[in-house]
Amino acid sequence: AQSVTQLDSHVSVSEGTPVLLRCNYSSSYSPSLFWYVQHPNKGLQLLLKYTSAATLVKGINGFEAEFKKSETSFHLTKPSAHMSDAAEYFCVVTPWGGKLIFGQGTELSVKP
Amino acid sequence: KAGVTQTPRYLIKTRGQQVTLSCSPISGHRSVSWYQQTPGQGLQFLFEYFSETQRNKGNFPGRFSGRQFSNSRSEMNVSTLELGDSALYLCASSLSEDRANGELFFGEGSRLTVL
């Protein structure tokens, strides 16, 4: 069975400091992994995806994530937080042809 | 290019009523999926349609149903509403049949309140 765990329900950073949102997954085979972002009262938007190509994936708005099979992790990072990054972030795993499995979400707050 | 459009955006119903939510995917997208989002349960998959056929279904009771039309527009219906059905219902469309590679494009959701 596949599952995904976001290790922090809430992360707070200061503007200009690095962001780290942690995600661990469980899968019986190599999964596809995604990070989505949801701003208040909006739908979700894809930040980046890993589909067994390069292990370091670059996404939009300066975000990137590294797939580490040995640690079953897919953590999301950004070198310098911006106020507009404040939102909820979802780590998602999916088998081929299957339904998406969402993590519980991490709410990111950015302080001025 | 227009995004995914969900209607209505907000609605209030009472227990026992039924509700129909509509989703118009991005033009050319044939896959539509539905999700329920609540503070307690997070995002949960409801069902997915491709070319008018239901391909996957989540673990929801039979009160939740959906369909897709030949123009790819989709509707979901919830009958005999319960208080716990209060949620944000999100629709997403994708171009690819392959869930592992396809990006999902989400609408802004329909927020249902059941009193």
mmCIF file of C-alpha atoms in Angstrom:
data_model
loop_
_atom_site.group_PDB
_atom_site.id
_atom_site.type_symbol
_atom_site.label_atom_id
_atom_site.label_comp_id
_atom_site.label_asym_id
_atom_site.label_seq_id
_atom_site.Cartn_x
_atom_site.Cartn_y
_atom_site.Cartn_z
ATOM 1 C CA ALA A 1 0.000 0.000 0.000
ATOM 2 C CA GLN A 2 1.130 3.519 -0.706
ATOM 3 C CA SER A 3 0.995 6.374 1.760
ATOM 4 C CA VAL A 4 2.488 9.794 2.279
ATOM 5 C CA THR A 5 3.331 11.595 5.521
ATOM 6 C CA GLN A 6 4.032 15.277 5.848
ATOM 7 C CA LEU A 7 6.062 15.592 8.993
ATOM 8 C CA ASP A 8 5.024 19.117 9.969
ATOM 9 C CA SER A 9 1.493 20.441 10.027
ATOM 10 C CA HIS A 10 2.742 24.011 10.330
ATOM 11 C CA VAL A 11 6.043 25.708 9.480
ATOM 12 C CA SER A 12 6.850 29.327 10.203
ATOM 13 C CA VAL A 13 9.818 31.158 8.664
ATOM 14 C CA SER A 14 10.962 34.742 8.297
ATOM 15 C CA GLU A 15 11.011 36.382 4.899
ATOM 16 C CA GLY A 16 14.359 35.805 3.191
ATOM 17 C CA THR A 17 15.204 32.647 5.145
ATOM 18 C CA PRO A 18 15.197 29.086 3.752
ATOM 19 C CA VAL A 19 12.103 26.933 3.610
ATOM 20 C CA LEU A 20 12.056 23.175 4.286
ATOM 21 C CA LEU A 21 8.802 21.205 4.097
ATOM 22 C CA ARG A 22 9.247 17.524 4.824
ATOM 23 C CA CYS A 23 7.525 14.599 3.140
ATOM 24 C CA ASN A 24 8.052 10.864 3.539
ATOM 25 C CA TYR A 25 6.332 8.248 1.454
ATOM 26 C CA SER A 26 5.711 4.560 1.564
ATOM 27 C CA SER A 27 5.498 2.609 -1.664
ATOM 28 C CA SER A 28 6.058 -0.933 -2.809
ATOM 29 C CA TYR A 29 7.634 0.343 -6.016
ATOM 30 C CA SER A 30 9.038 3.565 -7.419
ATOM 31 C CA PRO A 31 6.239 6.094 -7.216
ATOM 32 C CA SER A 32 5.522 9.386 -8.887
ATOM 33 C CA LEU A 33 5.626 12.245 -6.426
ATOM 34 C CA PHE A 34 4.246 15.742 -6.595
ATOM 35 C CA TRP A 35 4.097 18.910 -4.544
ATOM 36 C CA TYR A 36 1.027 21.098 -4.861
ATOM 37 C CA VAL A 37 0.357 24.492 -3.287
ATOM 38 C CA GLN A 38 -3.009 25.891 -2.220
ATOM 39 C CA HIS A 39 -3.481 29.567 -1.471
ATOM 40 C CA PRO A 40 -6.494 30.602 0.651
ATOM 41 C CA ASN A 41 -9.831 30.043 -1.083
ATOM 42 C CA LYS A 42 -8.109 28.729 -4.189
ATOM 43 C CA GLY A 43 -7.628 25.394 -5.873
ATOM 44 C CA LEU A 44 -4.347 23.513 -5.875
ATOM 45 C CA GLN A 45 -1.509 24.344 -8.237
ATOM 46 C CA LEU A 46 1.335 22.029 -9.224
ATOM 47 C CA LEU A 47 4.739 23.155 -7.945
ATOM 48 C CA LEU A 48 6.823 20.265 -9.231
ATOM 49 C CA LYS A 49 6.798 16.553 -9.958
ATOM 50 C CA TYR A 50 9.170 13.599 -9.831
ATOM 51 C CA THR A 51 8.608 10.780 -12.308
ATOM 52 C CA SER A 52 11.826 8.690 -12.124
ATOM 53 C CA ALA A 53 14.009 11.055 -14.113
ATOM 54 C CA ALA A 54 16.420 13.398 -12.295
ATOM 55 C CA THR A 55 16.291 13.051 -8.519
ATOM 56 C CA LEU A 56 16.579 16.808 -7.999
ATOM 57 C CA VAL A 57 13.472 18.434 -9.379
ATOM 58 C CA LYS A 58 13.073 22.154 -9.951
ATOM 59 C CA GLY A 59 9.645 23.710 -9.855
ATOM 60 C CA ILE A 60 7.986 27.062 -10.129
ATOM 61 C CA ASN A 61 8.649 30.088 -7.921
ATOM 62 C CA GLY A 62 12.130 28.917 -6.925
ATOM 63 C CA PHE A 63 11.025 25.697 -5.210
ATOM 64 C CA GLU A 64 12.845 22.415 -5.643
ATOM 65 C CA ALA A 65 12.659 18.928 -4.172
ATOM 66 C CA GLU A 66 15.024 15.996 -3.974
ATOM 67 C CA PHE A 67 13.876 12.401 -4.286
ATOM 68 C CA LYS A 68 15.865 10.184 -1.890
ATOM 69 C CA LYS A 69 14.918 6.558 -2.328
ATOM 70 C CA SER A 70 17.081 5.337 0.550
ATOM 71 C CA GLU A 71 15.275 7.696 2.928
ATOM 72 C CA THR A 72 11.890 7.447 1.184
ATOM 73 C CA SER A 73 11.732 11.219 1.293
ATOM 74 C CA PHE A 74 10.756 14.008 -1.063
ATOM 75 C CA HIS A 75 11.365 17.217 0.879
ATOM 76 C CA LEU A 76 10.483 20.599 -0.614
ATOM 77 C CA THR A 77 12.940 23.477 -0.273
ATOM 78 C CA LYS A 78 13.366 27.086 -1.260
ATOM 79 C CA PRO A 79 16.498 29.157 -0.525
ATOM 80 C CA SER A 80 14.686 32.363 0.381
ATOM 81 C CA ALA A 81 11.048 32.672 1.476
ATOM 82 C CA HIS A 82 8.801 35.389 0.145
ATOM 83 C CA MET A 83 5.624 36.658 1.728
ATOM 84 C CA SER A 84 3.661 35.332 -1.241
ATOM 85 C CA ASP A 85 4.814 31.783 -0.381
ATOM 86 C CA ALA A 86 2.448 31.702 2.597
ATOM 87 C CA ALA A 87 0.005 28.905 1.720
ATOM 88 C CA GLU A 88 -0.717 25.242 2.339
ATOM 89 C CA TYR A 89 1.506 22.676 0.648
ATOM 90 C CA PHE A 90 0.572 19.109 -0.199
ATOM 91 C CA CYS A 91 2.869 16.215 -0.966
ATOM 92 C CA VAL A 92 1.168 13.686 -3.252
ATOM 93 C CA VAL A 93 2.047 10.143 -4.310
ATOM 94 C CA THR A 94 0.441 8.193 -7.110
ATOM 95 C CA PRO A 95 0.898 4.798 -8.689
ATOM 96 C CA TRP A 96 0.458 4.482 -12.433
ATOM 97 C CA GLY A 97 -3.213 4.607 -13.320
ATOM 98 C CA GLY A 98 -4.202 4.905 -9.694
ATOM 99 C CA LYS A 99 -5.746 7.498 -7.516
ATOM 100 C CA LEU A 100 -3.727 10.275 -5.958
ATOM 101 C CA ILE A 101 -2.865 9.999 -2.275
ATOM 102 C CA PHE A 102 -2.473 13.357 -0.551
ATOM 103 C CA GLY A 103 -0.499 14.147 2.549
ATOM 104 C CA GLN A 104 -2.262 16.024 5.325
ATOM 105 C CA GLY A 105 -0.737 19.295 4.245
ATOM 106 C CA THR A 106 1.785 21.716 5.741
ATOM 107 C CA GLU A 107 0.742 25.279 6.360
ATOM 108 C CA LEU A 108 3.609 27.670 5.680
ATOM 109 C CA SER A 109 3.609 31.053 7.408
ATOM 110 C CA VAL A 110 6.087 33.743 6.385
ATOM 111 C CA LYS A 111 6.846 36.527 8.849
ATOM 112 C CA PRO A 112 8.029 39.937 7.642
ATOM 113 C CA LYS B 1 -7.100 29.425 -22.037
ATOM 114 C CA ALA B 2 -9.878 29.143 -19.478
ATOM 115 C CA GLY B 3 -9.157 27.145 -16.355
ATOM 116 C CA VAL B 4 -11.290 24.595 -14.579
ATOM 117 C CA THR B 5 -14.636 26.114 -13.671
ATOM 118 C CA GLN B 6 -16.705 24.884 -10.762
ATOM 119 C CA THR B 7 -20.240 25.976 -9.970
ATOM 120 C CA PRO B 8 -21.668 26.980 -7.649
ATOM 121 C CA ARG B 9 -18.782 28.399 -5.594
ATOM 122 C CA TYR B 10 -20.761 28.478 -2.364
ATOM 123 C CA LEU B 11 -23.956 26.818 -1.271
ATOM 124 C CA ILE B 12 -25.875 26.093 1.896
ATOM 125 C CA LYS B 13 -28.148 23.080 2.275
ATOM 126 C CA THR B 14 -29.970 21.396 5.113
ATOM 127 C CA ARG B 15 -29.680 17.808 6.271
ATOM 128 C CA GLY B 16 -31.534 15.349 4.080
ATOM 129 C CA GLN B 17 -31.394 17.484 0.957
ATOM 130 C CA GLN B 18 -29.389 16.639 -2.099
ATOM 131 C CA VAL B 19 -26.884 18.722 -4.032
ATOM 132 C CA THR B 20 -25.378 18.692 -7.510
ATOM 133 C CA LEU B 21 -22.020 20.286 -8.233
ATOM 134 C CA SER B 22 -20.724 21.011 -11.695
ATOM 135 C CA CYS B 23 -17.229 21.047 -13.156
ATOM 136 C CA SER B 24 -16.129 22.230 -16.592
ATOM 137 C CA PRO B 25 -12.590 21.048 -17.375
ATOM 138 C CA ILE B 26 -9.994 22.820 -19.422
ATOM 139 C CA SER B 27 -10.769 22.517 -23.100
ATOM 140 C CA GLY B 28 -9.275 19.310 -24.476
ATOM 141 C CA HIS B 29 -8.939 17.621 -21.092
ATOM 142 C CA ARG B 30 -10.824 14.341 -20.945
ATOM 143 C CA SER B 31 -9.983 13.274 -17.415
ATOM 144 C CA VAL B 32 -11.873 14.767 -14.482
ATOM 145 C CA SER B 33 -11.465 13.846 -10.842
ATOM 146 C CA TRP B 34 -13.204 15.000 -7.672
ATOM 147 C CA TYR B 35 -11.871 15.505 -4.153
ATOM 148 C CA GLN B 36 -13.369 16.369 -0.792
ATOM 149 C CA GLN B 37 -11.354 18.665 1.465
ATOM 150 C CA THR B 38 -12.138 19.054 5.168
ATOM 151 C CA PRO B 39 -10.032 20.337 8.079
ATOM 152 C CA GLY B 40 -10.191 16.972 9.822
ATOM 153 C CA GLN B 41 -9.721 14.520 6.964
ATOM 154 C CA GLY B 42 -7.700 16.631 4.550
ATOM 155 C CA LEU B 43 -7.987 15.929 0.847
ATOM 156 C CA GLN B 44 -9.700 12.707 -0.073
ATOM 157 C CA PHE B 45 -10.246 11.274 -3.518
ATOM 158 C CA LEU B 46 -13.881 10.789 -4.521
ATOM 159 C CA PHE B 47 -13.842 9.529 -8.089
ATOM 160 C CA GLU B 48 -12.304 9.959 -11.498
ATOM 161 C CA TYR B 49 -13.811 9.928 -14.967
ATOM 162 C CA PHE B 50 -12.236 9.548 -18.357
ATOM 163 C CA SER B 51 -14.271 9.707 -21.562
ATOM 164 C CA GLU B 52 -17.540 9.306 -19.648
ATOM 165 C CA THR B 53 -16.349 6.193 -17.780
ATOM 166 C CA GLN B 54 -15.606 6.053 -14.077
ATOM 167 C CA ARG B 55 -12.039 4.764 -13.753
ATOM 168 C CA ASN B 56 -11.479 4.966 -10.019
ATOM 169 C CA LYS B 57 -13.587 5.471 -6.937
ATOM 170 C CA GLY B 58 -12.613 6.440 -3.423
ATOM 171 C CA ASN B 59 -13.967 5.121 -0.156
ATOM 172 C CA PHE B 60 -17.164 7.117 0.080
ATOM 173 C CA PRO B 61 -20.715 5.876 0.613
ATOM 174 C CA GLY B 62 -23.119 5.394 -2.264
ATOM 175 C CA ARG B 63 -24.739 8.747 -1.487
ATOM 176 C CA PHE B 64 -21.863 10.245 -3.437
ATOM 177 C CA SER B 65 -22.133 9.768 -7.173
ATOM 178 C CA GLY B 66 -20.876 11.385 -10.309
ATOM 179 C CA ARG B 67 -20.981 11.331 -14.039
ATOM 180 C CA GLN B 68 -19.222 12.780 -17.029
ATOM 181 C CA PHE B 69 -20.806 14.007 -20.217
ATOM 182 C CA SER B 70 -19.607 13.676 -23.791
ATOM 183 C CA ASN B 71 -18.176 17.204 -23.685
ATOM 184 C CA SER B 72 -16.087 16.140 -20.629
ATOM 185 C CA ARG B 73 -18.064 18.286 -18.222
ATOM 186 C CA SER B 74 -18.709 16.463 -14.988
ATOM 187 C CA GLU B 75 -21.207 16.591 -12.173
ATOM 188 C CA MET B 76 -21.181 15.088 -8.743
ATOM 189 C CA ASN B 77 -24.239 14.516 -6.626
ATOM 190 C CA VAL B 78 -24.613 13.986 -2.916
ATOM 191 C CA SER B 79 -27.959 12.724 -1.723
ATOM 192 C CA THR B 80 -29.411 12.716 1.788
ATOM 193 C CA LEU B 81 -26.916 15.274 3.017
ATOM 194 C CA GLU B 82 -25.342 14.899 6.454
ATOM 195 C CA LEU B 83 -23.614 17.519 8.568
ATOM 196 C CA GLY B 84 -20.300 15.793 7.905
ATOM 197 C CA ASP B 85 -20.632 16.435 4.187
ATOM 198 C CA SER B 86 -19.784 20.080 4.778
ATOM 199 C CA ALA B 87 -16.552 20.538 2.859
ATOM 200 C CA LEU B 88 -14.768 22.118 -0.042
ATOM 201 C CA TYR B 89 -15.309 19.956 -3.109
ATOM 202 C CA LEU B 90 -12.523 20.277 -5.638
ATOM 203 C CA CYS B 91 -12.561 19.210 -9.248
ATOM 204 C CA ALA B 92 -9.422 18.672 -11.295
ATOM 205 C CA SER B 93 -8.861 17.976 -14.946
ATOM 206 C CA SER B 94 -5.888 16.569 -16.790
ATOM 207 C CA LEU B 95 -4.799 15.992 -20.338
ATOM 208 C CA SER B 96 -3.031 12.738 -19.689
ATOM 209 C CA GLU B 97 -4.613 9.386 -18.968
ATOM 210 C CA ASP B 98 -1.469 8.463 -17.088
ATOM 211 C CA ARG B 99 -1.986 9.658 -13.546
ATOM 212 C CA ALA B 100 1.688 9.207 -12.747
ATOM 213 C CA ASN B 101 2.803 11.687 -15.358
ATOM 214 C CA GLY B 102 -0.139 13.974 -15.784
ATOM 215 C CA GLU B 103 -0.432 17.312 -14.085
ATOM 216 C CA LEU B 104 -3.770 18.039 -12.466
ATOM 217 C CA PHE B 105 -5.387 21.435 -12.930
ATOM 218 C CA PHE B 106 -7.737 22.279 -10.088
ATOM 219 C CA GLY B 107 -10.758 24.506 -9.947
ATOM 220 C CA GLU B 108 -11.337 26.826 -7.010
ATOM 221 C CA GLY B 109 -13.872 24.490 -5.501
ATOM 222 C CA SER B 110 -17.467 24.460 -4.363
ATOM 223 C CA ARG B 111 -17.851 25.133 -0.658
ATOM 224 C CA LEU B 112 -20.824 23.224 0.708
ATOM 225 C CA THR B 113 -22.262 23.958 4.129
ATOM 226 C CA VAL B 114 -24.846 21.567 5.527
ATOM 227 C CA LEU B 115 -27.002 22.897 8.364
#
